[in-house]
Structure formats: structure tokens, C-alpha cells
PDB file of C-alpha atoms in Angstrom:
ATOM      1  CA  GLY A 857     -15.812  -5.948   6.423  1.00  0.00           C
ATOM      2  CA  ASP A 858     -14.246  -4.928   3.167  1.00  0.00           C
ATOM      3  CA  SER A 859     -11.858  -7.335   1.517  1.00  0.00           C
ATOM      4  CA  VAL A 860      -9.901  -7.831  -1.693  1.00  0.00           C
ATOM      5  CA  THR A 861      -8.908 -11.216  -3.066  1.00  0.00           C
ATOM      6  CA  GLN A 862      -6.206 -11.606  -5.680  1.00  0.00           C
ATOM      7  CA  MET A 863      -4.956 -14.639  -7.512  1.00  0.00           C
ATOM      8  CA  GLU A 864      -1.893 -16.162  -5.953  1.00  0.00           C
ATOM      9  CA  GLY A 865       1.434 -15.763  -7.610  1.00  0.00           C
ATOM     10  CA  PRO A 866       3.949 -15.846  -8.848  1.00  0.00           C
ATOM     11  CA  VAL A 867       2.672 -15.434 -12.355  1.00  0.00           C
ATOM     12  CA  THR A 868       5.469 -16.326 -14.758  1.00  0.00           C
ATOM     13  CA  LEU A 869       5.234 -15.274 -18.405  1.00  0.00           C
ATOM     14  CA  SER A 870       7.418 -14.891 -21.438  1.00  0.00           C
ATOM     15  CA  GLU A 871       7.909 -11.471 -22.946  1.00  0.00           C
ATOM     16  CA  GLU A 872       5.012 -10.387 -25.210  1.00  0.00           C
ATOM     17  CA  ALA A 873       2.568 -12.794 -23.559  1.00  0.00           C
ATOM     18  CA  PHE A 874      -0.921 -11.730 -22.502  1.00  0.00           C
ATOM     19  CA  LEU A 875      -1.383 -10.949 -18.818  1.00  0.00           C
ATOM     20  CA  THR A 876      -4.416 -11.333 -16.583  1.00  0.00           C
ATOM     21  CA  ILE A 877      -4.302 -10.910 -12.829  1.00  0.00           C
ATOM     22  CA  ASN A 878      -7.643 -11.587 -11.197  1.00  0.00           C
ATOM     23  CA  CYS A 879      -9.070  -9.419  -8.438  1.00  0.00           C
ATOM     24  CA  THR A 880     -12.436  -9.689  -6.728  1.00  0.00           C
ATOM     25  CA  TYR A 881     -13.758  -7.634  -3.860  1.00  0.00           C
ATOM     26  CA  THR A 882     -16.310  -7.557  -1.088  1.00  0.00           C
ATOM     27  CA  ALA A 883     -17.578  -4.173   0.032  1.00  0.00           C
ATOM     28  CA  THR A 884     -20.782  -2.394   0.864  1.00  0.00           C
ATOM     29  CA  GLY A 885     -21.905   0.483  -1.289  1.00  0.00           C
ATOM     30  CA  TYR A 886     -19.956   1.587  -4.316  1.00  0.00           C
ATOM     31  CA  PRO A 887     -16.221   1.411  -3.726  1.00  0.00           C
ATOM     32  CA  SER A 888     -13.501   2.917  -5.847  1.00  0.00           C
ATOM     33  CA  LEU A 889     -11.039   0.365  -7.176  1.00  0.00           C
ATOM     34  CA  PHE A 890      -7.301   0.653  -7.728  1.00  0.00           C
ATOM     35  CA  TRP A 891      -4.299  -1.236  -9.003  1.00  0.00           C
ATOM     36  CA  TYR A 892      -0.917  -0.381  -7.517  1.00  0.00           C
ATOM     37  CA  VAL A 893       2.486  -1.686  -8.655  1.00  0.00           C
ATOM     38  CA  GLN A 894       5.546  -2.252  -6.480  1.00  0.00           C
ATOM     39  CA  TYR A 895       8.918  -2.636  -8.170  1.00  0.00           C
ATOM     40  CA  PRO A 896      11.700  -4.378  -6.224  1.00  0.00           C
ATOM     41  CA  GLY A 897      12.950  -2.301  -3.311  1.00  0.00           C
ATOM     42  CA  GLU A 898      10.459   0.489  -3.886  1.00  0.00           C
ATOM     43  CA  GLY A 899       7.154   1.729  -2.543  1.00  0.00           C
ATOM     44  CA  LEU A 900       3.824   1.271  -4.250  1.00  0.00           C
ATOM     45  CA  GLN A 901       2.792   3.435  -7.168  1.00  0.00           C
ATOM     46  CA  LEU A 902      -0.720   3.920  -8.425  1.00  0.00           C
ATOM     47  CA  LEU A 903      -1.103   2.173 -11.787  1.00  0.00           C
ATOM     48  CA  LEU A 904      -4.763   2.824 -12.582  1.00  0.00           C
ATOM     49  CA  LYS A 905      -8.137   3.331 -10.973  1.00  0.00           C
ATOM     50  CA  ALA A 906     -11.887   3.252 -11.611  1.00  0.00           C
ATOM     51  CA  THR A 907     -14.494   4.962  -9.502  1.00  0.00           C
ATOM     52  CA  LYS A 908     -17.811   3.596 -10.782  1.00  0.00           C
ATOM     53  CA  ALA A 909     -19.304   0.559 -12.421  1.00  0.00           C
ATOM     54  CA  ASP A 910     -18.247  -0.124 -16.032  1.00  0.00           C
ATOM     55  CA  ASP A 911     -15.432   2.422 -15.837  1.00  0.00           C
ATOM     56  CA  LYS A 912     -12.190   1.261 -17.427  1.00  0.00           C
ATOM     57  CA  GLY A 913      -8.910   2.412 -15.943  1.00  0.00           C
ATOM     58  CA  SER A 914      -5.850   2.312 -18.158  1.00  0.00           C
ATOM     59  CA  ASN A 915      -2.190   3.253 -17.981  1.00  0.00           C
ATOM     60  CA  LYS A 916       1.079   2.071 -19.589  1.00  0.00           C
ATOM     61  CA  GLY A 917      -0.776  -0.567 -21.599  1.00  0.00           C
ATOM     62  CA  PHE A 918      -2.529  -1.998 -18.552  1.00  0.00           C
ATOM     63  CA  GLU A 919      -6.310  -2.001 -18.308  1.00  0.00           C
ATOM     64  CA  ALA A 920      -8.935  -2.994 -15.770  1.00  0.00           C
ATOM     65  CA  THR A 921     -12.728  -2.699 -15.933  1.00  0.00           C
ATOM     66  CA  TYR A 922     -14.927  -2.187 -12.872  1.00  0.00           C
ATOM     67  CA  ARG A 923     -17.493  -5.022 -13.034  1.00  0.00           C
ATOM     68  CA  LYS A 924     -20.095  -4.596 -10.342  1.00  0.00           C
ATOM     69  CA  GLU A 925     -22.111  -7.642 -11.361  1.00  0.00           C
ATOM     70  CA  THR A 926     -19.140  -9.924 -10.741  1.00  0.00           C
ATOM     71  CA  THR A 927     -17.454  -7.659  -8.117  1.00  0.00           C
ATOM     72  CA  SER A 928     -14.241  -7.881 -10.090  1.00  0.00           C
ATOM     73  CA  PHE A 929     -11.468  -5.608 -11.332  1.00  0.00           C
ATOM     74  CA  HIS A 930      -9.114  -7.863 -13.280  1.00  0.00           C
ATOM     75  CA  LEU A 931      -5.845  -6.400 -14.537  1.00  0.00           C
ATOM     76  CA  GLU A 932      -4.871  -7.091 -18.159  1.00  0.00           C
ATOM     77  CA  LYS A 933      -2.068  -6.255 -20.536  1.00  0.00           C
ATOM     78  CA  GLY A 934      -1.806  -7.420 -24.100  1.00  0.00           C
ATOM     79  CA  SER A 935       1.976  -7.809 -24.321  1.00  0.00           C
ATOM     80  CA  VAL A 936       4.130  -7.816 -21.208  1.00  0.00           C
ATOM     81  CA  GLN A 937       7.750  -6.733 -21.028  1.00  0.00           C
ATOM     82  CA  VAL A 938      10.578  -7.784 -18.734  1.00  0.00           C
ATOM     83  CA  SER A 939      10.316  -4.353 -17.117  1.00  0.00           C
ATOM     84  CA  ASP A 940       6.757  -5.181 -15.981  1.00  0.00           C
ATOM     85  CA  SER A 941       8.151  -7.662 -13.475  1.00  0.00           C
ATOM     86  CA  ALA A 942       6.846  -6.433 -10.133  1.00  0.00           C
ATOM     87  CA  VAL A 943       4.226  -7.086  -7.479  1.00  0.00           C
ATOM     88  CA  TYR A 944       0.721  -5.884  -8.315  1.00  0.00           C
ATOM     89  CA  PHE A 945      -1.789  -4.943  -5.619  1.00  0.00           C
ATOM     90  CA  CYS A 946      -5.514  -4.556  -6.045  1.00  0.00           C
ATOM     91  CA  ALA A 947      -7.187  -2.167  -3.585  1.00  0.00           C
ATOM     92  CA  LEU A 948     -10.503  -0.547  -2.795  1.00  0.00           C
ATOM     93  CA  THR A 949     -11.819   2.395  -0.858  1.00  0.00           C
ATOM     94  CA  ARG A 950     -15.390   2.556   0.295  1.00  0.00           C
ATOM     95  CA  SER A 951     -17.364   5.651  -0.555  1.00  0.00           C
ATOM     96  CA  GLY A 952     -18.631   7.588   2.419  1.00  0.00           C
ATOM     97  CA  GLY A 953     -16.037   6.108   4.696  1.00  0.00           C
ATOM     98  CA  SER A 954     -12.631   7.278   5.774  1.00  0.00           C
ATOM     99  CA  TYR A 955     -11.122   6.379   2.381  1.00  0.00           C
ATOM    100  CA  ILE A 956      -8.514   4.124   3.932  1.00  0.00           C
ATOM    101  CA  PRO A 957      -7.589   1.689   1.157  1.00  0.00           C
ATOM    102  CA  THR A 958      -7.932  -2.031   1.730  1.00  0.00           C
ATOM    103  CA  PHE A 959      -5.282  -3.947  -0.189  1.00  0.00           C
ATOM    104  CA  GLY A 960      -5.139  -7.462  -1.541  1.00  0.00           C
ATOM    105  CA  ARG A 961      -2.133  -9.645  -0.776  1.00  0.00           C
ATOM    106  CA  GLY A 962      -0.372  -8.786  -4.002  1.00  0.00           C
ATOM    107  CA  THR A 963       0.494 -10.902  -7.030  1.00  0.00           C
ATOM    108  CA  SER A 964       4.082 -11.245  -8.131  1.00  0.00           C
ATOM    109  CA  LEU A 965       4.666 -11.107 -11.889  1.00  0.00           C
ATOM    110  CA  ILE A 966       7.884 -12.445 -13.396  1.00  0.00           C
ATOM    111  CA  VAL A 967       8.476 -11.851 -17.095  1.00  0.00           C
ATOM    112  CA  HIS A 968      11.266 -13.768 -18.824  1.00  0.00           C
ATOM    113  CA  PRO A 969      12.988 -12.566 -22.003  1.00  0.00           C
TER     114      PRO A 969
ATOM    115  CA  ASN B1057       8.423  18.246  -6.198  1.00  0.00           C
ATOM    116  CA  ALA B1058       9.671  15.782  -3.620  1.00  0.00           C
ATOM    117  CA  GLY B1059       7.669  12.663  -3.007  1.00  0.00           C
ATOM    118  CA  VAL B1060       6.975  11.005   0.312  1.00  0.00           C
ATOM    119  CA  MET B1061      10.230  10.756   2.208  1.00  0.00           C
ATOM    120  CA  GLN B1062      10.861   8.003   4.710  1.00  0.00           C
ATOM    121  CA  ASN B1063      13.886   7.471   6.876  1.00  0.00           C
ATOM    122  CA  PRO B1064      15.768   5.534   7.754  1.00  0.00           C
ATOM    123  CA  ARG B1065      15.525   3.199   4.769  1.00  0.00           C
ATOM    124  CA  HIS B1066      17.048   0.399   6.810  1.00  0.00           C
ATOM    125  CA  LEU B1067      17.112   0.038  10.581  1.00  0.00           C
ATOM    126  CA  VAL B1068      18.598  -2.740  12.670  1.00  0.00           C
ATOM    127  CA  ARG B1069      17.618  -3.099  16.313  1.00  0.00           C
ATOM    128  CA  ARG B1070      18.203  -5.673  19.009  1.00  0.00           C
ATOM    129  CA  ARG B1071      15.288  -7.119  20.916  1.00  0.00           C
ATOM    130  CA  GLY B1072      14.062  -4.717  23.571  1.00  0.00           C
ATOM    131  CA  GLN B1073      15.302  -1.552  21.851  1.00  0.00           C
ATOM    132  CA  GLU B1074      13.131   1.177  20.397  1.00  0.00           C
ATOM    133  CA  ALA B1075      12.598   1.880  16.714  1.00  0.00           C
ATOM    134  CA  ARG B1076      11.546   5.252  15.359  1.00  0.00           C
ATOM    135  CA  LEU B1077      10.492   5.592  11.750  1.00  0.00           C
ATOM    136  CA  ARG B1078       9.926   8.986  10.186  1.00  0.00           C
ATOM    137  CA  CYS B1079       7.774  10.069   7.286  1.00  0.00           C
ATOM    138  CA  SER B1080       7.503  13.437   5.564  1.00  0.00           C
ATOM    139  CA  PRO B1081       4.434  13.590   3.328  1.00  0.00           C
ATOM    140  CA  MET B1082       4.335  15.209  -0.072  1.00  0.00           C
ATOM    141  CA  LYS B1083       4.007  18.959  -0.080  1.00  0.00           C
ATOM    142  CA  GLY B1084       0.396  19.964   0.389  1.00  0.00           C
ATOM    143  CA  HIS B1085      -0.632  16.587   1.791  1.00  0.00           C
ATOM    144  CA  SER B1086      -2.111  16.596   5.270  1.00  0.00           C
ATOM    145  CA  HIS B1087      -3.115  12.939   5.549  1.00  0.00           C
ATOM    146  CA  VAL B1088      -0.626  10.229   6.471  1.00  0.00           C
ATOM    147  CA  TYR B1089      -1.097   6.463   6.525  1.00  0.00           C
ATOM    148  CA  TRP B1090       1.200   3.776   7.868  1.00  0.00           C
ATOM    149  CA  TYR B1091       1.175   0.217   6.533  1.00  0.00           C
ATOM    150  CA  ARG B1092       3.222  -2.837   7.437  1.00  0.00           C
ATOM    151  CA  GLN B1093       4.333  -5.396   4.888  1.00  0.00           C
ATOM    152  CA  LEU B1094       5.529  -8.787   6.033  1.00  0.00           C
ATOM    153  CA  PRO B1095       7.273 -11.273   3.727  1.00  0.00           C
ATOM    154  CA  GLU B1096       4.780 -13.192   1.593  1.00  0.00           C
ATOM    155  CA  GLU B1097       1.933 -11.063   2.935  1.00  0.00           C
ATOM    156  CA  GLY B1098       0.145  -8.024   1.687  1.00  0.00           C
ATOM    157  CA  LEU B1099      -0.040  -4.555   3.107  1.00  0.00           C
ATOM    158  CA  LYS B1100      -1.669  -4.307   6.488  1.00  0.00           C
ATOM    159  CA  PHE B1101      -3.135  -0.966   7.500  1.00  0.00           C
ATOM    160  CA  MET B1102      -1.881   0.332  10.823  1.00  0.00           C
ATOM    161  CA  VAL B1103      -2.884   3.936  11.377  1.00  0.00           C
ATOM    162  CA  TYR B1104      -4.286   7.010   9.637  1.00  0.00           C
ATOM    163  CA  LEU B1105      -3.387  10.464  10.863  1.00  0.00           C
ATOM    164  CA  GLN B1106      -4.018  14.062  10.029  1.00  0.00           C
ATOM    165  CA  LYS B1107      -2.057  16.923  11.508  1.00  0.00           C
ATOM    166  CA  GLU B1108      -2.126  16.543  15.305  1.00  0.00           C
ATOM    167  CA  ASN B1109      -4.911  13.952  15.136  1.00  0.00           C
ATOM    168  CA  ILE B1110      -5.121  10.184  14.985  1.00  0.00           C
ATOM    169  CA  ILE B1111      -8.138   9.467  12.801  1.00  0.00           C
ATOM    170  CA  ASP B1112      -8.068   5.666  12.736  1.00  0.00           C
ATOM    171  CA  GLU B1113      -5.658   3.382  14.560  1.00  0.00           C
ATOM    172  CA  SER B1114      -7.667   0.201  14.211  1.00  0.00           C
ATOM    173  CA  GLY B1115      -4.730  -1.658  12.680  1.00  0.00           C
ATOM    174  CA  MET B1116      -2.196  -0.715  15.289  1.00  0.00           C
ATOM    175  CA  PRO B1117      -1.201  -3.246  17.947  1.00  0.00           C
ATOM    176  CA  LYS B1118      -2.448  -2.057  21.326  1.00  0.00           C
ATOM    177  CA  GLU B1119       0.915  -2.333  22.993  1.00  0.00           C
ATOM    178  CA  ARG B1120       4.363  -1.015  22.112  1.00  0.00           C
ATOM    179  CA  PHE B1121       3.249   0.815  18.951  1.00  0.00           C
ATOM    180  CA  SER B1122       2.393   4.496  18.712  1.00  0.00           C
ATOM    181  CA  ALA B1123       2.186   7.111  15.991  1.00  0.00           C
ATOM    182  CA  GLU B1124       2.028  10.858  15.806  1.00  0.00           C
ATOM    183  CA  PHE B1125       1.854  13.582  13.197  1.00  0.00           C
ATOM    184  CA  PRO B1126       2.708  16.864  14.877  1.00  0.00           C
ATOM    185  CA  LYS B1127       1.844  20.302  13.624  1.00  0.00           C
ATOM    186  CA  GLU B1128       5.448  20.771  12.576  1.00  0.00           C
ATOM    187  CA  GLY B1129       7.758  18.026  11.396  1.00  0.00           C
ATOM    188  CA  PRO B1130       7.363  14.508  10.104  1.00  0.00           C
ATOM    189  CA  SER B1131       5.042  11.758  11.188  1.00  0.00           C
ATOM    190  CA  ILE B1132       6.679   9.285  13.546  1.00  0.00           C
ATOM    191  CA  LEU B1133       5.903   5.591  13.988  1.00  0.00           C
ATOM    192  CA  ARG B1134       7.409   4.403  17.253  1.00  0.00           C
ATOM    193  CA  ILE B1135       7.883   0.792  18.282  1.00  0.00           C
ATOM    194  CA  GLN B1136       9.012   0.208  21.818  1.00  0.00           C
ATOM    195  CA  GLN B1137      10.732  -2.948  23.086  1.00  0.00           C
ATOM    196  CA  VAL B1138      10.966  -4.460  19.632  1.00  0.00           C
ATOM    197  CA  VAL B1139      10.643  -8.205  19.125  1.00  0.00           C
ATOM    198  CA  ARG B1140      11.700 -10.347  16.175  1.00  0.00           C
ATOM    199  CA  GLY B1141       8.142 -10.424  14.883  1.00  0.00           C
ATOM    200  CA  ASP B1142       8.316  -6.668  14.308  1.00  0.00           C
ATOM    201  CA  SER B1143      10.806  -7.218  11.480  1.00  0.00           C
ATOM    202  CA  ALA B1144       9.042  -5.954   8.382  1.00  0.00           C
ATOM    203  CA  ALA B1145       8.888  -3.170   5.835  1.00  0.00           C
ATOM    204  CA  TYR B1146       6.927  -0.179   7.071  1.00  0.00           C
ATOM    205  CA  PHE B1147       5.439   2.036   4.419  1.00  0.00           C
ATOM    206  CA  CYS B1148       4.146   5.535   4.813  1.00  0.00           C
ATOM    207  CA  ALA B1149       1.739   7.075   2.348  1.00  0.00           C
ATOM    208  CA  SER B1150       0.153  10.475   2.066  1.00  0.00           C
ATOM    209  CA  SER B1151      -2.802  12.074   0.357  1.00  0.00           C
ATOM    210  CA  PRO B1152      -4.121  15.599  -0.045  1.00  0.00           C
ATOM    211  CA  PRO B1153      -7.259  16.886   1.679  1.00  0.00           C
ATOM    212  CA  GLY B1154     -10.395  15.622  -0.012  1.00  0.00           C
ATOM    213  CA  ALA B1155      -8.706  12.660  -1.651  1.00  0.00           C
ATOM    214  CA  THR B1156     -10.792   9.563  -2.205  1.00  0.00           C
ATOM    215  CA  GLY B1157      -8.312   6.791  -1.869  1.00  0.00           C
ATOM    216  CA  GLU B1158      -5.331   7.454  -4.096  1.00  0.00           C
ATOM    217  CA  LEU B1159      -2.216   7.250  -1.957  1.00  0.00           C
ATOM    218  CA  PHE B1160       1.342   8.300  -2.632  1.00  0.00           C
ATOM    219  CA  PHE B1161       3.827   5.947  -1.041  1.00  0.00           C
ATOM    220  CA  GLY B1162       7.327   6.357   0.263  1.00  0.00           C
ATOM    221  CA  GLU B1163      10.016   3.791  -0.422  1.00  0.00           C
ATOM    222  CA  GLY B1164       9.588   2.197   2.969  1.00  0.00           C
ATOM    223  CA  SER B1165      11.670   1.605   6.061  1.00  0.00           C
ATOM    224  CA  ARG B1166      12.931  -1.920   6.535  1.00  0.00           C
ATOM    225  CA  LEU B1167      13.250  -2.885  10.169  1.00  0.00           C
ATOM    226  CA  THR B1168      15.315  -5.891  11.171  1.00  0.00           C
ATOM    227  CA  VAL B1169      15.225  -7.045  14.765  1.00  0.00           C
ATOM    228  CA  LEU B1170      18.128  -9.235  15.820  1.00  0.00           C
TER     229      LEU B1170
END
């Protein structure tokens, strides 16, 4: 079945450091890929998405590129802020299916001043 | 434009009691999803509903758990005879017709079973 694998956290960085959170997937066909963010005590919010190979999703300084050859969708940000501290979830939906997202386990990011 | 509304935000039950969690989707959304989040674990899909229909309940435990999304009113996730292992955050999400995977989440209902 479909699955999403994320790097284990927590990821701890200093403010203005470069961020990478790895995400790889297993799915048949051509899934759509998503990153969601969950701030403490809140629900998930969509951060960015990409629907086909080589697409780059971007939002709030975060970027991720849909790499079909490596089945990856790594999240990056050039300079993190304390306010980016949250849990980040990678997810996919399979085209032609019921579009129920499959989520990774989440990666906690802690940014220190 | 109200988002997905879940209530209660926090619920405490003793073992053997029933828990009812409610979810009102965003206006115009007819698809509702329930997920469970356990500490140190990711989101586990439970059930996907459209108005008056259960589309996919492959993630729902076979016993004690049920869900509905009536023609009028919120979606309800019902857990009968709760046990300590049911303690978790339960998230509802909604999407409009024709959506291809982008979900809008509520803030969750946190169930604690004593």
C-alpha cells in the first residue's frame, strides 16, 4: 500500500539556519504530494503541495520539489525562525483513488533563538 | 468564513463510558475525514464520510467505534465503552466536492480516559 517515510525528529536548529526535512514515498501511479504543519495545540494546516513530477511547491519561505526518480519531496527553508517551531507532516494522495491522504509520522522542528 | 469546528476540545471519560466527538465542516464542504493522533505517532486515518454515506472506514476499529454524517448537523465520531488506549487527539478534516487531497483540519478533540 501507499506509505510516507519522514526523517525522525526532533530537528533542533538555531535561528537563521538552513532546514531540510526528508520525505520519501511509496505509491502506485502519480500521487499528489503535500506538506502540512501543526503548531502546538492546533490542527494541521496545508503548507505547500505539488501535483506532478518536477513541480515545486512553495509557501512562507518553504519549498519542496516533487522528485519522481527518487520518490522524494524534501522540505527546505533557507533561514528558519523561532516561529517555525512545529511538527511537519508529509502526505500523499493517489490519483484515481478516493483521495484519502496518507500521512508520514511527522517531524518535530525546534528552533532556538 | 468559519473553519472546521470540533467540539468538545477536551473530553474526560472514565473507562466504560461513551465519548461523542462532533465536527462541523467548512461551509460548502461535503466530505469529512476523521484521524487519530497518538503521542509520538503520526496521523492514522479512521473514516471518510460524505453526507449520509460512509465512503471508507478501513481505519476504524471494528468494535466500539462508529461514525456518521447526517443530512443535517455535524459529523459524529462515537466511541462506546472507552478504554485507556482510546486516549488520543481526534482530528476532523473536511474538503469540498472534487478536491484531490487538500484537507482543512479542525483543532482536534483531546480525549482522556481515566
